[in-house]
Amino acid sequence: MLIEYIATTIEDAILIEQSGADRIELVSALTEGGLTPSYALIEEAVNRVNIPVNIMVRPHSQSFDYSMEDILVMKRDIQMIKSIGANGVVLGALTEENEICRHTLEELLVECKGLDVTFHRAIDETANPSQSAHLLSEYKEVTSILTSGGHGDFSERLKVISEMKKMSGHIDILVGGGLNKGNILSIHSRVETGHYHFGTAVRKNNSSVAGIDLQAAKELSRMLKGNVY
């Protein structure tokens, strides 16, 4: 079982560690789906907690189709993240047709040696997330795929997630998007990926602009792990 919570501040990161979660995804601009946080925030988070911290590498929220200039920025961010000692990065790149952009991905992966790599929910924008997961399985550097199973009906998305699990090879499927204490046990019983990612479900008032709710975060950790923290 791996439980990952999103942090946007140092206070979030500290509370997430206290909650019993296994990993932090550190981002800025959660309301825009997460962007690359500042150098200082990354450095402070990595130094203040003992659980792994993965960093969002996303220069803007305009699209997942990146220009040469965007890619240069992303590569420099990855180099900086590695130098600070973070556990990994969270990234993704698509073509204009919303398919995985191999060229951009391969350029970025060159910089990721020694880091865990999560391909983020850009995969949900592709026409066939299961086939996209199979494509990503060709890249040994990619360790996780964060997905909500695409778009549409909840039951159908769970079927897609199960199919992605079969198609992803060595890659762990990290389920996220709409998970909460009311549905997580049912979802786990159906997809059994054992890797779950939470955002607003562990924030005060379920708000993307509020801080971590420690009690809610602890409760989810207990539910999934069967332990008391």
Tab-separated table of C-alpha atoms in Angstrom:
chain	number	residue	atom	x	y	z
A	1	MET	CA	0.000	0.000	0.000
A	2	LEU	CA	1.277	3.458	-0.923
A	3	ILE	CA	-0.616	6.592	0.051
A	4	GLU	CA	0.356	9.919	-1.506
A	5	TYR	CA	-1.027	13.309	-0.485
A	6	ILE	CA	-0.551	16.647	-2.251
A	7	ALA	CA	1.319	19.431	-0.442
A	8	THR	CA	1.467	23.068	-1.491
A	9	THR	CA	3.254	24.471	1.594
A	10	ILE	CA	5.824	23.435	4.189
A	11	GLU	CA	3.029	23.160	6.741
A	12	ASP	CA	1.203	20.734	4.430
A	13	ALA	CA	4.315	18.593	4.055
A	14	ILE	CA	4.881	18.365	7.819
A	15	LEU	CA	1.249	17.405	8.493
A	16	ILE	CA	1.264	14.838	5.696
A	17	GLU	CA	4.234	13.117	7.277
A	18	GLN	CA	2.425	13.122	10.639
A	19	SER	CA	-0.687	11.585	9.032
A	20	GLY	CA	1.006	8.306	8.181
A	21	ALA	CA	1.069	8.862	4.423
A	22	ASP	CA	3.960	7.353	2.497
A	23	ARG	CA	4.793	10.070	-0.007
A	24	ILE	CA	4.238	13.723	-0.797
A	25	GLU	CA	3.545	15.271	-4.170
A	26	LEU	CA	4.689	18.881	-3.911
A	27	VAL	CA	3.048	21.394	-6.247
A	28	SER	CA	2.088	25.012	-6.563
A	29	ALA	CA	-1.203	26.281	-8.046
A	30	LEU	CA	-3.341	23.330	-7.027
A	31	THR	CA	-6.399	25.072	-8.494
A	32	GLU	CA	-4.759	24.743	-11.921
A	33	GLY	CA	-3.960	21.073	-11.478
A	34	GLY	CA	-0.515	21.709	-10.052
A	35	LEU	CA	2.529	23.568	-11.372
A	36	THR	CA	6.245	23.454	-10.543
A	37	PRO	CA	6.849	24.884	-7.054
A	38	SER	CA	9.663	27.286	-6.223
A	39	TYR	CA	13.250	26.201	-5.613
A	40	ALA	CA	13.095	27.377	-2.002
A	41	LEU	CA	9.854	25.504	-1.288
A	42	ILE	CA	11.266	22.295	-2.762
A	43	GLU	CA	14.488	22.602	-0.778
A	44	GLU	CA	12.701	23.320	2.488
A	45	ALA	CA	10.191	20.483	2.038
A	46	VAL	CA	12.882	17.928	1.223
A	47	ASN	CA	14.894	19.003	4.260
A	48	ARG	CA	11.976	19.120	6.718
A	49	VAL	CA	10.391	15.691	6.209
A	50	ASN	CA	11.701	12.152	6.129
A	51	ILE	CA	9.192	10.627	3.718
A	52	PRO	CA	9.799	10.819	-0.050
A	53	VAL	CA	8.874	14.055	-1.826
A	54	ASN	CA	8.015	14.007	-5.527
A	55	ILE	CA	7.947	17.337	-7.349
A	56	MET	CA	5.567	18.463	-10.069
A	57	VAL	CA	7.393	19.520	-13.239
A	58	ARG	CA	4.834	21.517	-15.200
A	59	PRO	CA	5.777	25.025	-16.339
A	60	HIS	CA	2.236	26.240	-17.139
A	61	SER	CA	-1.370	25.082	-17.394
A	62	GLN	CA	-2.033	26.104	-21.004
A	63	SER	CA	-1.651	22.566	-22.379
A	64	PHE	CA	0.537	19.458	-22.173
A	65	ASP	CA	1.985	20.140	-25.633
A	66	TYR	CA	5.275	21.836	-24.821
A	67	SER	CA	7.450	24.124	-26.916
A	68	MET	CA	11.237	23.850	-27.148
A	69	GLU	CA	11.460	26.704	-24.648
A	70	ASP	CA	9.112	24.916	-22.248
A	71	ILE	CA	11.181	21.751	-22.485
A	72	LEU	CA	14.362	23.664	-21.693
A	73	VAL	CA	12.727	25.075	-18.558
A	74	MET	CA	11.491	21.624	-17.531
A	75	LYS	CA	14.923	20.078	-18.006
A	76	ARG	CA	16.533	22.756	-15.861
A	77	ASP	CA	13.860	22.260	-13.199
A	78	ILE	CA	14.560	18.517	-13.149
A	79	GLN	CA	18.282	19.163	-12.768
A	80	MET	CA	17.560	21.492	-9.834
A	81	ILE	CA	15.158	18.999	-8.225
A	82	LYS	CA	17.773	16.267	-8.473
A	83	SER	CA	20.461	18.495	-6.957
A	84	ILE	CA	18.247	19.233	-3.934
A	85	GLY	CA	17.745	15.534	-3.255
A	86	ALA	CA	14.034	15.058	-3.916
A	87	ASN	CA	12.775	11.520	-4.399
A	88	GLY	CA	11.239	12.030	-7.813
A	89	VAL	CA	9.381	14.091	-10.357
A	90	VAL	CA	5.831	14.164	-11.695
A	91	LEU	CA	5.589	15.038	-15.373
A	92	GLY	CA	3.805	14.380	-18.640
A	93	ALA	CA	3.810	15.528	-22.254
A	94	LEU	CA	1.308	15.165	-25.081
A	95	THR	CA	1.191	15.996	-28.770
A	96	GLU	CA	-1.277	18.436	-30.320
A	97	GLU	CA	-3.482	15.389	-30.922
A	98	ASN	CA	-3.452	14.537	-27.198
A	99	GLU	CA	-1.294	11.450	-27.493
A	100	ILE	CA	1.883	10.840	-25.505
A	101	CYS	CA	4.741	12.817	-27.030
A	102	ARG	CA	7.634	10.377	-27.118
A	103	HIS	CA	10.144	13.000	-28.210
A	104	THR	CA	9.475	15.327	-25.279
A	105	LEU	CA	9.203	12.477	-22.812
A	106	GLU	CA	12.520	11.004	-23.913
A	107	GLU	CA	14.260	14.374	-23.645
A	108	LEU	CA	12.978	14.823	-20.108
A	109	LEU	CA	13.800	11.280	-19.018
A	110	VAL	CA	17.461	11.841	-19.894
A	111	GLU	CA	17.563	14.302	-17.006
A	112	CYS	CA	15.689	11.993	-14.600
A	113	LYS	CA	18.403	9.416	-13.922
A	114	GLY	CA	18.242	8.423	-10.260
A	115	LEU	CA	14.745	9.858	-9.749
A	116	ASP	CA	11.359	8.184	-9.492
A	117	VAL	CA	9.178	9.346	-12.385
A	118	THR	CA	5.398	9.584	-12.259
A	119	PHE	CA	3.613	10.279	-15.544
A	120	HIS	CA	0.716	12.437	-14.400
A	121	ARG	CA	-2.942	12.726	-15.339
A	122	ALA	CA	-2.159	14.069	-18.784
A	123	ILE	CA	-2.614	10.384	-19.657
A	124	ASP	CA	-6.346	10.813	-18.988
A	125	GLU	CA	-6.538	13.222	-21.933
A	126	THR	CA	-5.364	10.562	-24.402
A	127	ALA	CA	-7.870	8.678	-26.545
A	128	ASN	CA	-6.992	5.313	-25.013
A	129	PRO	CA	-5.348	5.492	-21.556
A	130	SER	CA	-4.784	1.710	-21.518
A	131	GLN	CA	-2.782	1.825	-24.742
A	132	SER	CA	-0.954	4.889	-23.441
A	133	ALA	CA	0.001	2.935	-20.305
A	134	HIS	CA	1.315	0.149	-22.523
A	135	LEU	CA	3.411	2.671	-24.447
A	136	LEU	CA	4.851	4.043	-21.211
A	137	SER	CA	5.818	0.524	-20.120
A	138	GLU	CA	8.570	0.727	-22.748
A	139	TYR	CA	10.343	3.293	-20.563
A	140	LYS	CA	12.112	1.742	-17.583
A	141	GLU	CA	12.567	5.196	-16.061
A	142	VAL	CA	8.809	5.647	-15.547
A	143	THR	CA	7.849	4.173	-12.167
A	144	SER	CA	4.227	5.334	-11.714
A	145	ILE	CA	1.246	6.532	-13.704
A	146	LEU	CA	-1.199	8.866	-11.963
A	147	THR	CA	-4.658	8.373	-13.447
A	148	SER	CA	-8.381	8.619	-12.830
A	149	GLY	CA	-9.068	6.273	-15.743
A	150	GLY	CA	-9.814	8.977	-18.281
A	151	HIS	CA	-13.172	10.763	-18.358
A	152	GLY	CA	-16.799	9.796	-18.192
A	153	ASP	CA	-18.797	7.314	-16.155
A	154	PHE	CA	-17.220	6.317	-12.825
A	155	SER	CA	-17.766	2.592	-13.316
A	156	GLU	CA	-16.242	2.710	-16.794
A	157	ARG	CA	-13.230	4.607	-15.484
A	158	LEU	CA	-12.622	1.889	-12.903
A	159	LYS	CA	-12.646	-0.670	-15.725
A	160	VAL	CA	-10.091	1.450	-17.579
A	161	ILE	CA	-7.876	1.610	-14.482
A	162	SER	CA	-7.981	-2.183	-14.169
A	163	GLU	CA	-7.025	-2.502	-17.830
A	164	MET	CA	-4.203	0.022	-17.382
A	165	LYS	CA	-2.896	-2.093	-14.519
A	166	LYS	CA	-2.692	-5.081	-16.869
A	167	MET	CA	-1.027	-3.056	-19.632
A	168	SER	CA	1.500	-1.051	-17.620
A	169	GLY	CA	4.158	-3.711	-17.102
A	170	HIS	CA	6.621	-2.666	-14.394
A	171	ILE	CA	4.829	0.639	-13.759
A	172	ASP	CA	2.638	1.158	-10.681
A	173	ILE	CA	-0.827	2.593	-11.278
A	174	LEU	CA	-1.407	5.459	-8.849
A	175	VAL	CA	-5.148	6.119	-8.696
A	176	GLY	CA	-6.194	9.713	-8.086
A	177	GLY	CA	-8.925	12.194	-8.850
A	178	GLY	CA	-12.092	12.262	-6.773
A	179	LEU	CA	-10.929	9.781	-4.137
A	180	ASN	CA	-12.301	10.302	-0.628
A	181	LYS	CA	-13.091	8.396	2.558
A	182	GLY	CA	-16.565	7.575	1.253
A	183	ASN	CA	-15.428	5.750	-1.866
A	184	ILE	CA	-11.825	4.635	-1.398
A	185	LEU	CA	-12.485	1.199	0.111
A	186	SER	CA	-14.955	0.370	-2.659
A	187	ILE	CA	-12.476	1.580	-5.279
A	188	HIS	CA	-9.655	-0.414	-3.688
A	189	SER	CA	-11.766	-3.580	-3.717
A	190	ARG	CA	-12.346	-3.139	-7.452
A	191	VAL	CA	-8.978	-2.014	-8.791
A	192	GLU	CA	-6.549	-3.227	-6.095
A	193	THR	CA	-3.649	-1.175	-7.357
A	194	GLY	CA	-2.531	-0.452	-3.783
A	195	HIS	CA	-1.335	3.032	-4.803
A	196	TYR	CA	-3.656	5.974	-4.070
A	197	HIS	CA	-3.306	9.737	-4.453
A	198	PHE	CA	-5.429	12.312	-2.592
A	199	GLY	CA	-5.787	16.065	-2.997
A	200	THR	CA	-8.787	17.973	-1.655
A	201	ALA	CA	-10.076	14.960	0.341
A	202	VAL	CA	-7.432	15.656	2.986
A	203	ARG	CA	-7.740	19.442	2.968
A	204	LYS	CA	-9.866	21.605	5.248
A	205	ASN	CA	-13.421	21.898	3.903
A	206	ASN	CA	-12.280	19.830	0.904
A	207	SER	CA	-10.957	23.074	-0.543
A	208	SER	CA	-8.062	23.289	-2.976
A	209	VAL	CA	-7.007	26.596	-1.410
A	210	ALA	CA	-7.039	25.358	2.196
A	211	GLY	CA	-4.360	23.555	4.173
A	212	ILE	CA	-4.134	19.890	5.165
A	213	ASP	CA	-6.757	18.609	7.609
A	214	LEU	CA	-4.607	16.363	9.805
A	215	GLN	CA	-7.516	14.358	11.193
A	216	ALA	CA	-8.957	13.672	7.740
A	217	ALA	CA	-5.523	12.696	6.474
A	218	LYS	CA	-4.959	10.342	9.426
A	219	GLU	CA	-8.389	8.775	8.940
A	220	LEU	CA	-7.693	7.937	5.311
A	221	SER	CA	-4.322	6.482	6.220
A	222	ARG	CA	-5.951	4.313	8.891
A	223	MET	CA	-8.680	3.148	6.532
A	224	LEU	CA	-6.227	2.015	3.905
A	225	LYS	CA	-3.510	0.599	6.121
A	226	GLY	CA	-5.569	-0.721	8.997
A	227	ASN	CA	-3.219	0.946	11.471
A	228	VAL	CA	-3.542	3.706	14.060
A	229	TYR	CA	-1.177	6.650	13.759
